[in-house]
Structures are given as structure tokens and as C-alpha cells.
Coordinates of C-alpha atoms and ligand atoms in Angstrom, one line a residue:
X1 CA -19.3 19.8 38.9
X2 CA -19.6 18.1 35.6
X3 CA -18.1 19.1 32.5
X4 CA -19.8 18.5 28.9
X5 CA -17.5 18.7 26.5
X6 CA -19.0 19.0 22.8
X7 CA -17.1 18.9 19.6
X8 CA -19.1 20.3 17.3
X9 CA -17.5 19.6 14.3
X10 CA -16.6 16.1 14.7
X11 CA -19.6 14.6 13.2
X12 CA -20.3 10.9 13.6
X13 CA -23.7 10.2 11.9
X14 CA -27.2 11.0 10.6
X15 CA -30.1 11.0 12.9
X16 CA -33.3 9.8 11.5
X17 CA -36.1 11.2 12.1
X18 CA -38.0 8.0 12.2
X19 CA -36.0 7.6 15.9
X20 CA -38.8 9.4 17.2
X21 CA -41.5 7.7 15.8
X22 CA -44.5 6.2 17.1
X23 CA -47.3 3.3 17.7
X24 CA -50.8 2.8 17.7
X25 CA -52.4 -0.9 18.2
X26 CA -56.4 -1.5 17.8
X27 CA -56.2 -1.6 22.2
X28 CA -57.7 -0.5 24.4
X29 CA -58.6 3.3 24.1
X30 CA -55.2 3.8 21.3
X31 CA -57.5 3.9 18.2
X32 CA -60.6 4.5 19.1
X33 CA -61.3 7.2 21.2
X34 CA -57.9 8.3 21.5
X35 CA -56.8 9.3 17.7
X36 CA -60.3 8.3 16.4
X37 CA -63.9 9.4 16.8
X38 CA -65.9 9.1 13.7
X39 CA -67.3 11.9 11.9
X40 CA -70.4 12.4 13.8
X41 CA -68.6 12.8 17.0
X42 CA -69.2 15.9 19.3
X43 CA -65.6 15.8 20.4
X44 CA -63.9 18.1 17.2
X45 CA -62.7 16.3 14.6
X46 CA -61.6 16.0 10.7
X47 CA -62.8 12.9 8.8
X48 CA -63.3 11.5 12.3
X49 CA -60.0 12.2 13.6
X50 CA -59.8 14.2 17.0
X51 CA -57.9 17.8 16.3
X52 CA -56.9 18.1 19.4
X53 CA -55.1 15.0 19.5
X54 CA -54.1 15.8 15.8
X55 CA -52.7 19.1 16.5
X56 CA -50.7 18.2 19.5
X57 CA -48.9 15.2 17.3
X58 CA -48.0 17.1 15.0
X59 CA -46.4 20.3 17.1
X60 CA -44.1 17.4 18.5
X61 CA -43.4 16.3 14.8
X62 CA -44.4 12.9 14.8
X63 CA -42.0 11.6 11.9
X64 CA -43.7 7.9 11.3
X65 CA -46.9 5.7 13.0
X66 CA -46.7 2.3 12.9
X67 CA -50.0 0.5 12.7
X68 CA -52.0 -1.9 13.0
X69 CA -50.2 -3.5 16.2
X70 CA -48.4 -5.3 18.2
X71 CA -50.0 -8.6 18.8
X72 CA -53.4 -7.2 17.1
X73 CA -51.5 -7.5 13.7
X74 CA -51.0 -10.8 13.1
X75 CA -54.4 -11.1 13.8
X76 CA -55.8 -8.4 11.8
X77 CA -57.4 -9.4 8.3
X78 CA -56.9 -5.7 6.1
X79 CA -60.4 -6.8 4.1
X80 CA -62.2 -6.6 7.2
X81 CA -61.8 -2.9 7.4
X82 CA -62.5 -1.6 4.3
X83 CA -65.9 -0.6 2.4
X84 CA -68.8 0.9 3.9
X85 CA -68.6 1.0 7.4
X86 CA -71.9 -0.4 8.1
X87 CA -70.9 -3.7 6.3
X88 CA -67.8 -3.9 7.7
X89 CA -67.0 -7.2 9.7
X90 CA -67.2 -6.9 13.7
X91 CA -64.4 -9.0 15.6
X92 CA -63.6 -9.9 19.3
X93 CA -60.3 -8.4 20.4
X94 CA -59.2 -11.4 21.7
X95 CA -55.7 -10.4 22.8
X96 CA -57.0 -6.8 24.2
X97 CA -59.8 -6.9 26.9
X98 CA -62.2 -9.4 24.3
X99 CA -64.0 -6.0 23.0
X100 CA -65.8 -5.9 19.9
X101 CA -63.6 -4.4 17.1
X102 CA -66.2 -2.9 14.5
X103 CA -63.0 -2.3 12.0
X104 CA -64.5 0.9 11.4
X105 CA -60.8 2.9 11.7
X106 CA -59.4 0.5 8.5
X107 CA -56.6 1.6 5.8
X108 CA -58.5 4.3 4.6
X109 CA -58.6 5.6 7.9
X110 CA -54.8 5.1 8.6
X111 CA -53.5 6.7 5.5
X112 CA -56.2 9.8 6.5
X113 CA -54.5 9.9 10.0
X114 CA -50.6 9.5 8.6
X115 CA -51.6 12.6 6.0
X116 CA -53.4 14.8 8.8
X117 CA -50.5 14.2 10.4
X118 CA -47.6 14.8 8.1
X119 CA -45.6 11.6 8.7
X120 CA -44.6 8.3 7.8
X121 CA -46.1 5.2 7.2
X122 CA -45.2 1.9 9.0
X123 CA -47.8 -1.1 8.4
X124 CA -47.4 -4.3 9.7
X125 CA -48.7 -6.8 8.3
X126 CA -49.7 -10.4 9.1
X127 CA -47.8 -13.4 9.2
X128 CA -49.1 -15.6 12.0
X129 CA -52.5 -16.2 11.1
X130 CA -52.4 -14.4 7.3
X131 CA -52.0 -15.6 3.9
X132 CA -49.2 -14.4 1.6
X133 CA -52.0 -13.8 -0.8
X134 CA -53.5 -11.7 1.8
X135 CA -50.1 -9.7 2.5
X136 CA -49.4 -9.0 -0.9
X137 CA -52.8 -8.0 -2.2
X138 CA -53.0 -5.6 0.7
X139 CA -49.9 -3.7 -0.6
X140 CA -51.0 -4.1 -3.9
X141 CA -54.6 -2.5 -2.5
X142 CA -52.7 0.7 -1.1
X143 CA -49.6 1.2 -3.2
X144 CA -50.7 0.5 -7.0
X145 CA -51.4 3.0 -9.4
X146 CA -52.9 1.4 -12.4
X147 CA -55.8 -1.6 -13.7
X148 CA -55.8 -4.5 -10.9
X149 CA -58.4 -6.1 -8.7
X150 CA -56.7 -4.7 -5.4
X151 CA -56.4 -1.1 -7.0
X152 CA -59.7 -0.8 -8.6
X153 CA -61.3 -2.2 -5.0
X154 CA -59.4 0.7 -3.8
X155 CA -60.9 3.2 -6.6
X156 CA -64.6 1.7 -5.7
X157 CA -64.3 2.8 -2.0
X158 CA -63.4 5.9 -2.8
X159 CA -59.6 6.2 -3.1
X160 CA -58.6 7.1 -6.4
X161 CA -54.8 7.7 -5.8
X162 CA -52.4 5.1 -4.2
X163 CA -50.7 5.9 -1.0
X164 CA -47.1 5.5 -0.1
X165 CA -46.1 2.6 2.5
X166 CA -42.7 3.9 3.9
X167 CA -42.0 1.0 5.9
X168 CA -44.1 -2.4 5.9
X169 CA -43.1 -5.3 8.8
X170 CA -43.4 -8.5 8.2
X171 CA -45.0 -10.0 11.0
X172 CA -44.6 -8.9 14.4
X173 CA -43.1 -11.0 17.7
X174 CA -43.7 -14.2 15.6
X175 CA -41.6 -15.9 18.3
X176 CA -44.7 -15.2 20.8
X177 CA -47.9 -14.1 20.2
X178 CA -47.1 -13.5 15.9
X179 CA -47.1 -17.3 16.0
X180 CA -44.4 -18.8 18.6
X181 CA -42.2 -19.7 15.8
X182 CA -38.6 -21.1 16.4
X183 CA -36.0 -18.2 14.1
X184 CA -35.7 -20.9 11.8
X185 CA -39.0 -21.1 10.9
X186 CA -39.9 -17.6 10.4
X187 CA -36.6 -16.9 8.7
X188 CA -37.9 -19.0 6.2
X189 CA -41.6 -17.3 6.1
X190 CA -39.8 -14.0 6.0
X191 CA -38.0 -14.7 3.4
X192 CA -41.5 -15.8 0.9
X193 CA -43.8 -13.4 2.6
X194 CA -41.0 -10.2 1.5
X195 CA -41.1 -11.6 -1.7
X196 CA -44.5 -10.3 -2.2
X197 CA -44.4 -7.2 -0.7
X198 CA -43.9 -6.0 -4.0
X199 CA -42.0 -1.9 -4.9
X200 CA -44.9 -0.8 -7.0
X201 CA -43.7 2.7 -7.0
X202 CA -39.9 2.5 -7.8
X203 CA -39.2 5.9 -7.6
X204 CA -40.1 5.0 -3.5
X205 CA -39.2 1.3 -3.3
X206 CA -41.1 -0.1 0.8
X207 CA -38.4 -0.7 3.8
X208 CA -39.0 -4.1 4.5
X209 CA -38.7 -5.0 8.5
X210 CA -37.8 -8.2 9.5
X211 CA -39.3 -9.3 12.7
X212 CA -36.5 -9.8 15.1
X213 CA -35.6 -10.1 19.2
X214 CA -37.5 -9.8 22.2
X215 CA -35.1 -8.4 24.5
X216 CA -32.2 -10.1 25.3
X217 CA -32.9 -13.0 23.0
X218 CA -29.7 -13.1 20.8
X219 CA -30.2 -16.8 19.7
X220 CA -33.1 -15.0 17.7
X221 CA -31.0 -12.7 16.2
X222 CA -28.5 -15.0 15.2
X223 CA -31.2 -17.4 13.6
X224 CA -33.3 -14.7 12.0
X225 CA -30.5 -13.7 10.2
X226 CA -28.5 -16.8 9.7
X227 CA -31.9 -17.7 7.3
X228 CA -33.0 -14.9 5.7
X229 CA -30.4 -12.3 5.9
X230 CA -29.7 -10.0 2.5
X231 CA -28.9 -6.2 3.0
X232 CA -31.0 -4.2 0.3
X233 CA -29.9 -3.4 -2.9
X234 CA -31.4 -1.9 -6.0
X235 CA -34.7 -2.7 -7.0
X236 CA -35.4 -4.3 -10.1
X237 CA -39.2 -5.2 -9.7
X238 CA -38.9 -8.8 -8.5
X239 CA -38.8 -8.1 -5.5
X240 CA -35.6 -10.8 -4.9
X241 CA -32.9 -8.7 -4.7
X242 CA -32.2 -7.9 -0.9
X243 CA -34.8 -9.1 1.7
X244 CA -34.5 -6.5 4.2
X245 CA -34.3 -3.2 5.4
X246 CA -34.4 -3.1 9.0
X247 CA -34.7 -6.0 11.7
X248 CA -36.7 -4.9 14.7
X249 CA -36.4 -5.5 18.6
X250 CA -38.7 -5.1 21.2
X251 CA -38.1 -3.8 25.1
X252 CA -40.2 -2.7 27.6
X253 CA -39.2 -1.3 31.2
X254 CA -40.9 -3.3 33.5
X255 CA -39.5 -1.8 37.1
X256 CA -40.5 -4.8 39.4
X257 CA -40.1 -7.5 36.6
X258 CA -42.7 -8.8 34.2
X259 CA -45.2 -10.3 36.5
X260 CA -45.7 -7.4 39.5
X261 CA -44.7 -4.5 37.0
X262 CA -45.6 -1.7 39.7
X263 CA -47.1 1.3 39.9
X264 CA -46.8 4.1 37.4
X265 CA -47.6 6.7 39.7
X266 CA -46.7 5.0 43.7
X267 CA -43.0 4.1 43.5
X268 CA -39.7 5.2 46.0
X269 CA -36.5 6.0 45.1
X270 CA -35.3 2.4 45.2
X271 CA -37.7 1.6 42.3
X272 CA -37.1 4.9 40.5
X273 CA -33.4 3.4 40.4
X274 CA -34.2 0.0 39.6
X275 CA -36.4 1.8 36.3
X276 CA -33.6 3.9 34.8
X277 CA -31.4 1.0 35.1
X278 CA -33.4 -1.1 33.1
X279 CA -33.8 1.7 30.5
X280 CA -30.4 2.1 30.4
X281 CA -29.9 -1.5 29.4
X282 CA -31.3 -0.5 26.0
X283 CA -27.8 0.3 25.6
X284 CA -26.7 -3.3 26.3
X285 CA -29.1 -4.3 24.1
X286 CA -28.2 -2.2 21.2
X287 CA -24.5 -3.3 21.6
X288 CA -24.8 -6.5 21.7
X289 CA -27.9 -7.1 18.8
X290 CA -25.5 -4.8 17.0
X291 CA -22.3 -7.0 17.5
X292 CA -24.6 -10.1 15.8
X293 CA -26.1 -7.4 12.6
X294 CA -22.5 -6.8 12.4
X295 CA -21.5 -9.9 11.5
X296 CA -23.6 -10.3 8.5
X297 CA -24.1 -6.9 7.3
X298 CA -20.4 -5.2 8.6
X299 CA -21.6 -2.0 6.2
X300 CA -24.7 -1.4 8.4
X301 CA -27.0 -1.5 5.3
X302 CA -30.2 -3.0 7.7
X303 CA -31.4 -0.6 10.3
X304 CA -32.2 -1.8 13.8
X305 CA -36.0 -0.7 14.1
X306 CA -36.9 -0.6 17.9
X307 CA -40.4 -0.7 17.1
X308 CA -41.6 -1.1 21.0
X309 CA -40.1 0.3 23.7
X310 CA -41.1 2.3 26.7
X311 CA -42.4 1.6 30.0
X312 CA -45.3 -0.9 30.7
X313 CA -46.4 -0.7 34.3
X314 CA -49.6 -2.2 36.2
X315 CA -52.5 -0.5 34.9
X316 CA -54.7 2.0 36.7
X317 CA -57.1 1.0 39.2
X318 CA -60.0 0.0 38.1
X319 CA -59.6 0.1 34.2
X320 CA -59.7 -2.8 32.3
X321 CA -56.6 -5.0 32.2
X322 CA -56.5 -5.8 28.6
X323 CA -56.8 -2.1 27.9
X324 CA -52.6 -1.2 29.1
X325 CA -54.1 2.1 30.5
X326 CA -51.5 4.1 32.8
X327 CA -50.3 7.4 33.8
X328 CA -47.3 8.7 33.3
X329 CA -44.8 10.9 35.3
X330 CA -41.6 12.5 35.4
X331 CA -40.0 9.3 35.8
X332 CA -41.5 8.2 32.1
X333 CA -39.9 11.5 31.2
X334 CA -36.5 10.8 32.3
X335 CA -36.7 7.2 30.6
X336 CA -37.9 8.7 27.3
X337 CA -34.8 11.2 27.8
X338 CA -32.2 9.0 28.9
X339 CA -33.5 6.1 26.0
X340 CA -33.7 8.8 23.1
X341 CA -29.9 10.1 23.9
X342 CA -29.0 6.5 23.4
X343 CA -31.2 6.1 20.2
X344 CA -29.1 9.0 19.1
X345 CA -25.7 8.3 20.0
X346 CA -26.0 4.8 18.4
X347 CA -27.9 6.5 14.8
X348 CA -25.3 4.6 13.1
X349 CA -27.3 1.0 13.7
X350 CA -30.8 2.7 15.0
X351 CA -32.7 3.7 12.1
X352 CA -36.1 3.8 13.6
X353 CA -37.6 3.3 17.0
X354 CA -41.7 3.7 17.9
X355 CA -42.4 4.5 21.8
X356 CA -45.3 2.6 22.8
X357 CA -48.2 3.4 22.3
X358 CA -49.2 6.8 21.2
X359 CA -52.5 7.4 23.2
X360 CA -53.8 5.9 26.2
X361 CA -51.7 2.6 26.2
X362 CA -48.5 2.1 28.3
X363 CA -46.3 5.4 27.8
X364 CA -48.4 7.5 26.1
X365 CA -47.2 11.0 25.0
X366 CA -51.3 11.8 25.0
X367 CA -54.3 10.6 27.0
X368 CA -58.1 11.2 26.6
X369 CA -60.8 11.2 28.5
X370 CA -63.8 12.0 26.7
X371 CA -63.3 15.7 25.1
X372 CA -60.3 16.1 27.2
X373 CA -57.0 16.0 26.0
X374 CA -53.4 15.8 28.3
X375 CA -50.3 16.3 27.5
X376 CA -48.0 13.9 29.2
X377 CA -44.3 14.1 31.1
X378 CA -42.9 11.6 27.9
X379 CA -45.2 14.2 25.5
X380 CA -42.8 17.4 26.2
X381 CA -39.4 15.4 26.0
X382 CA -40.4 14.4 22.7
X383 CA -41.2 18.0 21.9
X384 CA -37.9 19.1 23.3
X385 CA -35.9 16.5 21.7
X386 CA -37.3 17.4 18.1
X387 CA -34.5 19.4 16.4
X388 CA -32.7 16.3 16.8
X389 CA -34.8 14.7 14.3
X390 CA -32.4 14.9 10.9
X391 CA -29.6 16.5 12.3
X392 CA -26.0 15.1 12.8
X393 CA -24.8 13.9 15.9
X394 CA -21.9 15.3 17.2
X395 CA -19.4 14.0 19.4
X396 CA -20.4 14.9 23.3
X397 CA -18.6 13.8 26.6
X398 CA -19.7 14.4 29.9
X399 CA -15.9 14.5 32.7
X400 CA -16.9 14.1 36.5
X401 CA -20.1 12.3 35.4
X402 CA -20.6 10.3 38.4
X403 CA -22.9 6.6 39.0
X404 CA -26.0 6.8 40.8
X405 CA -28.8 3.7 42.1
X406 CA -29.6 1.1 44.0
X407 CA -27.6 -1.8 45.1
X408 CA -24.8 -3.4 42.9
X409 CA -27.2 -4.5 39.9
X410 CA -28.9 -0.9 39.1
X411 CA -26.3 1.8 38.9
X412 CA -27.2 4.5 36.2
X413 CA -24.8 7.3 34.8
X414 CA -25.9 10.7 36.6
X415 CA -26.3 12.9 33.4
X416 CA -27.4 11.5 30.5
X417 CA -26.9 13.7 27.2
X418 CA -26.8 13.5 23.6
X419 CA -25.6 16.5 20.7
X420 CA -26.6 17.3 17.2
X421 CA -26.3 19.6 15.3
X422 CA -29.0 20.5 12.5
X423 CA -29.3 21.9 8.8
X424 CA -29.8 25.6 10.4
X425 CA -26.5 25.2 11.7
X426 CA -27.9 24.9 15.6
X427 CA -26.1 22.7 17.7
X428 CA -29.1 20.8 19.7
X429 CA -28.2 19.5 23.2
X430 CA -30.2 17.6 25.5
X431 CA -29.4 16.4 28.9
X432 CA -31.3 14.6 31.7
X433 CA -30.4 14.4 35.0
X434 CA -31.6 10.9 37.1
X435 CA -31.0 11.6 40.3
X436 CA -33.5 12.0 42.8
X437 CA -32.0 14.7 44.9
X438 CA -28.9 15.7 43.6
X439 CA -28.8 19.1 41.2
X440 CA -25.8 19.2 39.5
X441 CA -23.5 22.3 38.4
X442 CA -22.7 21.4 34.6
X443 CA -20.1 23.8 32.3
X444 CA -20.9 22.8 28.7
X445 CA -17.7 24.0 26.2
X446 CA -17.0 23.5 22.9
X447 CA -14.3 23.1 20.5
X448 CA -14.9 26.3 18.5
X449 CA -18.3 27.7 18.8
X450 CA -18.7 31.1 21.3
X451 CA -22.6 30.9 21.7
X452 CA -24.0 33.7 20.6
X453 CA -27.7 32.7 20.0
X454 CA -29.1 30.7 22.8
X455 CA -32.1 29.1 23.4
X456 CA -33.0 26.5 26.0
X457 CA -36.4 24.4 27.8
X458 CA -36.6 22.3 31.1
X459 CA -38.9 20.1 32.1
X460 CA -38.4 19.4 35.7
X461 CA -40.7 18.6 38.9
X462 CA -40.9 15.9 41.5
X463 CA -40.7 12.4 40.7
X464 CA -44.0 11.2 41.0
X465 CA -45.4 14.8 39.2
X466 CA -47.7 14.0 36.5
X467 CA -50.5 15.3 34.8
X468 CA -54.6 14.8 35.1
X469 CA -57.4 16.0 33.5
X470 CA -58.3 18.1 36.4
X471 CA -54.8 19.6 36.4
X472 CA -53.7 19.2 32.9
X473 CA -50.6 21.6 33.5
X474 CA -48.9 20.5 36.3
X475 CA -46.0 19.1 34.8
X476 CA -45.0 21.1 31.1
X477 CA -41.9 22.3 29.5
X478 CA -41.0 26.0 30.3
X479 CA -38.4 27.8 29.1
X480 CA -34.8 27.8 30.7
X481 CA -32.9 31.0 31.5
X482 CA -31.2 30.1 34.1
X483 CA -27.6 29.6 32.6
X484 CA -24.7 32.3 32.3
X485 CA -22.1 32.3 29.7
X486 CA -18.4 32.9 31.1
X487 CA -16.0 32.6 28.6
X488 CA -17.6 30.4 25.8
X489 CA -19.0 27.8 28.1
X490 CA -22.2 27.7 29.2
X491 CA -22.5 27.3 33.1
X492 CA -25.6 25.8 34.7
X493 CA -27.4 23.9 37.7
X494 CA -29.2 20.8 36.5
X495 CA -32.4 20.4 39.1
X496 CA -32.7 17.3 40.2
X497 CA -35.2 14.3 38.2
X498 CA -34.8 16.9 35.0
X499 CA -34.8 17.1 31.4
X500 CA -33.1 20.2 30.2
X501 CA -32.3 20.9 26.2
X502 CA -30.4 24.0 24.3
X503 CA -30.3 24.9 21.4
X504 CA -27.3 26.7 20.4
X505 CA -25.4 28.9 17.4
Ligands
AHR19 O1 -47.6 -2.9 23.0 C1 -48.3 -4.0 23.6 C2 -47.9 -5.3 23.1 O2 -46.6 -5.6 23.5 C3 -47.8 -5.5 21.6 O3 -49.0 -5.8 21.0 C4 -46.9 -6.6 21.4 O4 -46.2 -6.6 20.2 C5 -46.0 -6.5 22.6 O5 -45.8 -7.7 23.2

């Protein structure tokens, strides 16, 4: 028996939305085909963007995109993709599968998706093979709203208005494929490319991200922000004062290491282990990145900005290697629940995070095939997680919570869990449970609140459940009724491999 104790009025810190944000890279089937189709596409669309795919995003409540990559963007020259389509230049994809890119999904086309879809913008723009020039002309290009070259090029294809960049990253894994800079180096490119990426608007001044680790690579934390780090303050138009917003970090799960990465669909128990405990180390991670941000900026002014995490397995037979195509099971869903309860319990340094990538590339919360549309295992704990988006996080502790794994190295809490509560006054819990076999009684009690109102989904199946196009509903979220409430607390089993959220007054 486990015993979640929630005090619900203890509360320790804003959630941002952007936590549950996403990514979308020019690879594989992400852009094309999976958000976009063109106009004269059979498959149903708006302005060329697929309404299924569309209306599913934003019934999760996709808070923020980040776009154009990944490894594409420091690649990726903005002019390329704008005017006409037909005179638009055609590129190889070197990094992803050596396709043609036809740039014909550009700027325009992003700042269509991000307003179909109601969220944020995050564009990332190009250091390692990019001019400054480039970089700031391209935020003059979308942001300005008066006479200049880049606006008026804007007005002439068609775009009268200026959009709004919410967040704008200045390169992106420059210590590898943005570049293979040392932190030195790009500490000092960071610090004159920012100074160009110029607050137009000031009334909505651009989070500047600051590329930072890979992992577990703290010497690049320390030397990223050893040379270039200044927390934000107060715009005054030159763009000087304060260089950054957020610094990001990068981590994938790979369950059998880097090189082998495994199966995303044939795995045992011993891997299904070895996977949580590796998406538990975000945690680690988190801790320890934090300890170094706290050095220089004690007042947590920068954000950390986990802009790629998730899963990345071996892909699916027979698709193309560059393409990061793979399915996605109830395991993916216990990693996006057990990683999300950490974004939110450390909101205080987590400002943003984007799962990678949206559609059809490593853990997707969508994949296409053609017309067809699923919804995957990852897809429904982001839809049950989204009244956490805004709230406040509220102190939460599980008693009797006991260790579960493999061997000495991959040991994983049994329950994970995480507790908001939101502007309604709801107090929003979610809880996963990583075992294999074991269901677990749980009592949830609070410190004042007799529920009253109570709402509550589960997402649970067998570990290697997922969905296909031929069975598109095999795994979904369905609602949860099968709790009593003695006495205040509410009493429970937890099912094995589930994900299980309430939502509470
Ligand atoms: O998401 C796939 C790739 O992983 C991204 O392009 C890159 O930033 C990271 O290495």
C-alpha cells in the first residue's frame, strides 16, 4: 500500500506551459507529410496543413513548436524558403536520409502552422554554417512592423503583419553537429549572434536560448556560461543588456546504449527496466545542470529549456534510417509520464521542454500514413497531463513507495507522481505506475480538501501495447471510476505499466 500525501496549499512554483511543448525538424516524414501537405492535397487540409493532425494538436494543447531542427537548423538558410514556391531553392538533406528538401513548408508556413494551432513560437536559428547578417535579417523579416528591406520582402510575399517570435535559439548542439565547437568558442558566437536578435516589438521582447549540454556534459555548462552568461533584464533596444533567457539541454533515452538502441516495439522486462532508469536520470541531470545555472544566476532568472528529449530507438524495419521512424508503446507512455512529473516538480529551473519530434520521428505523439492519422501511447499522456500546463505545483509525497529494476545500476521509484493545482481551483494529479506486474493499492489524502468533485483517466495496457493504423484504438485513454472515497482520501488500485490522472475540487 502506498500512501500519496498532497498538501494542497503549500505551493512551491509556476508550471509553464511551455513544459509540454514540442518539435518538428525538416526529417524524415515530421514536416512534410506529417503536419504538411500542400494545398492541393487530397488528404484534408487548411493552407496545406493536415486537420486531422491539426485538430488532434491542439485537443492536447500544444503550448509552443520549435522549428526548424535539430541538426537541420544550422543548416537551414530562412531565404531559401520564402517566395513563390516554384522558385524556391531545392536542397539535399544531408543529415536526414540525403532527400531532396524543396523548402516549400518555409516561415510563412511555420507561423500558418503555430496560429492553426494556437501556440508558441520557438525558431532556431543558425549558427554553424549561418551568417549573423543572415540571423538577424531573418528576425528582422518576421518580427518588424515598419519601412525595412526584410519587412517590406515580408509585405511582397504576401505577409502584411509581423509575427511574434516567443522564443528564438541561437544555434543548436554547436558542440556536435551545430559546428563541434569547444564552450569557449560558442560562448563567444553566442554572445555576438544574441546581439542581433534584436526586440522589435518591446511590448513582447524574444527569449533568447543559449545552446547548452548534451547530456551529462557539465564541462559545457560550465564554459557556456563562464563566457557568455548575463540573466535578462529590461530591454532598452540594444539588444546588450542581458544575453539570455534560457540555456537548453538535450537527452534522449537510448535503452541498449547509443549504438544498438533496440527495439521500440520487441523488448523484456529487463530492458523495460533498463528504459525507465535512464528516463529517470533526467532527474540527475536536472540536478546537477541546475547546481552549475545556480552558480551564476542563484535567482533562477535563465530557464533550463529541454528542448530534446524522449526516446530514440532503432527504427522500423525497413524504413529509411535517416528518417528516425518508430512506433511507440506503453513503455513511451510511462517515460513521457514519469519525465513530465519530473519537468514539473523541478518548474522552478525547467521553463520549457519540447518532446521529440511531433510526428513520425522518434517519440511521436502522432504518426501518418497517408490519410491516416494515429494517436500514440506518449499522445494521451500528454492529453492527460494538460491541466497541469499553468497551474501551481503543489507539494506531493508518495510513503511506502518502493524501488523497482534490474540489477544494481537500473532501479526506478515504483510510483511516479506529480500535483498541481490550477486557476479553476482543481487540484490535478497524475501518477504512473512502472512496474511490469505489480498493481499497487494507493490512498491519496490531503491536508484540507474533502473531494467533492472528482474526475479521473487511465491509460493502461500491456507493455508492448501500441497503436497501428489497422488498429488505431488499441491503446487510448478511458475514463477511471474505479476509486472509492473513505473518509477524505481517495482509495485506489494502480494496474500495472499505468498512467492514471485526477482531477480533483
Ligand atoms: O532529434 C533528432 C536530432 O537529435 C536533432 O536533429 C539533433 O539536435 C539531435 O542530435
Amino acid at each position: 500500500m502506498a500512501k500519496l500525501y498532497i498538501n494542497e496549499k503549500n505551493k512551491k512554483g509556476h508550471i509553464n506551459a511551455e513544459i509540454y511543448g514540442h518539435f518538428s525538424e525538416h526529417l524524415g516524414r515530421c514536416i512534410y507529410e506529417g503536419l504538411y501537405v500542400g494545398e492541393d492535397s487530397d488528404i484534408p487540409n487548411v493552407n496545406g496543413m493536415r486537420k486531422d493532425v491539426v485538430d488532434a494538436l491542439k485537443e492536447m494543447k500544444i503550448p509552443v513548436l520549435r522549428w526548424p531542427g535539430g541538426c537541420f537548423a544550422d543548416e537551414y538558410h530562412w531565404m531559401d524558403g520564402i517566395g513563390p514556391k516554384e522558385n524556391r531553392k531545392k536542397m539535399i538533406n544531408t543529415h536526414w536520409g540525403g532527400v531532396v528538401e524543396d523548402n516549400s513548408f518555409g516561415t510563412h508556413e511555420f507561423f500558418e502552422l503555430c496560429e492553426q494551432l494556437g501556440c508558441k513560437t520557438y525558431v532556431n536559428g543558425n549558427v554553424g554554417s549561418g551568417t549573423v547578417q543572415e540571423m538577424s535579417e531573418w528576425v528582422e523579416y518576421i518580427t518588424f512592423n515598419g519601412v525595412s528591406p526584410m519587412a517590406d520582402l515580408r509585405k511582397k510575399n504576401g505577409h502584411e503583419k509581423p509575427w511574434k517570435i516567443d522564443y528564438f535559439g541561437v544555434g543548436n548542439e554547436n558542440w556536435g553537429c551545430g559546428g563541434n565547437m569547444t564552450p569557449e568558442y560558442y560562448g563567444n558566437l553566442y554572445r555576438r549572434y544574441q546581439t542581433y536578435v534584436r526586440h522589435y516589438d518591446h511590448t513582447a521582447p524574444i527569449k533568447k536560448i543559449c545552446g547548452g549540454p548534451n547530456v551529462a556534459d557539465y564541462f559545457w555548462t560550465e564554459g557556456v556560461l563562464k563566457t557568455c552568461f548575463a540573466p535578462p533584464q529590461p530591454d532598452e533596444g540594444q539588444g546588450t543588456k542581458g544575453l539570455m533567457d534560457g540555456l537548453s539541454l538535450h537527452y534522449y533515452v537510448h535503452p541498449e546504449g547509443w549504438k544498438i538502441k533496440g527495439s521500440a516495439t520487441d523488448f523484456d522486462d529487463k530492458v523495460w527496466y533498463k528504459t525507465m532508469a535512464k528516463a529517470a536520470y533526467m532527474e540527475e541531470l536536472i540536478d546537477r545542470h541546475g547546481a552549475i545555472m545556480d552558480q551564476y544566476d542563484p535567482d533562477k532568472k535563465i530557464g533550463m529549456v529541454v528542448d530534446e528529449w524522449g526516446c530514440w530507438f532503432t527504427v522500423e524495419p525497413g524504413t529509411n534510417p535517416g528518417f528516425l521512424y518508430q512506433q511507440n508503446t506503453m513503455r513511451d507512455a510511462l517515460v513521457a509520464g514519469l519525465t513530465l512529473n519530473i519537468f514539473n516538480k523541478h518548474c522552478d529551473r525547467v521553463k520549457m521542454a519540447c518532446i521529440a519530434q511531433m510526428v513520425n520521428v522518434l517519440q511521436s505523439v502522432i504518426l501518418t500514413e497517408g490519410p491516416k492519422m494515429i494517436l500514440t501511447p506518449t499522445y494521451h499522456v500528454f492529453h492527460m497531463y494538460k491541466h497541469h500546463q499553468d497551474a501551481e505545483l503543489v507539494d506531493s509525497y508518495i510513503e511506502g513507495n518502493k524501488t523497482i529494476g534490474v540489477e544494481e545500476e537500473y532501479q526506478v521509484p515504483l510510483l511516479s507522481e506529480s500535483v498541481s493545482v490550477d486557476a479553476e481551483g482543481y487540484v490535478n494529479v497524475t501518477l504512473s505506475n512502472l512496474s511490469v506486474t505489480e498493481e499497487v493499492p494507493v490512498d491519496i489524502a490531503f491536508a484540507d480538501l474533502q473531494p467533492s468533485q472528482v474526475t479521473a483517466a487511465i491509460l493502461k495496457q500491456e507493455m508492448h501495447a501500441h497503436n497501428t493504423f489497422e488498429e488505431p484504438e488499441n491503446v487510448k485513454e478511458e475514463q477511471f471510476t474505479d476509486y472509492e472515497i473513505n473518509d477524505g482520501r481517495i482509495c485506489f488500485k494502480a494496474p500495472a505499466c499505468s498512467v492514471i490522472s485526477f482531477r480533483i475540487k
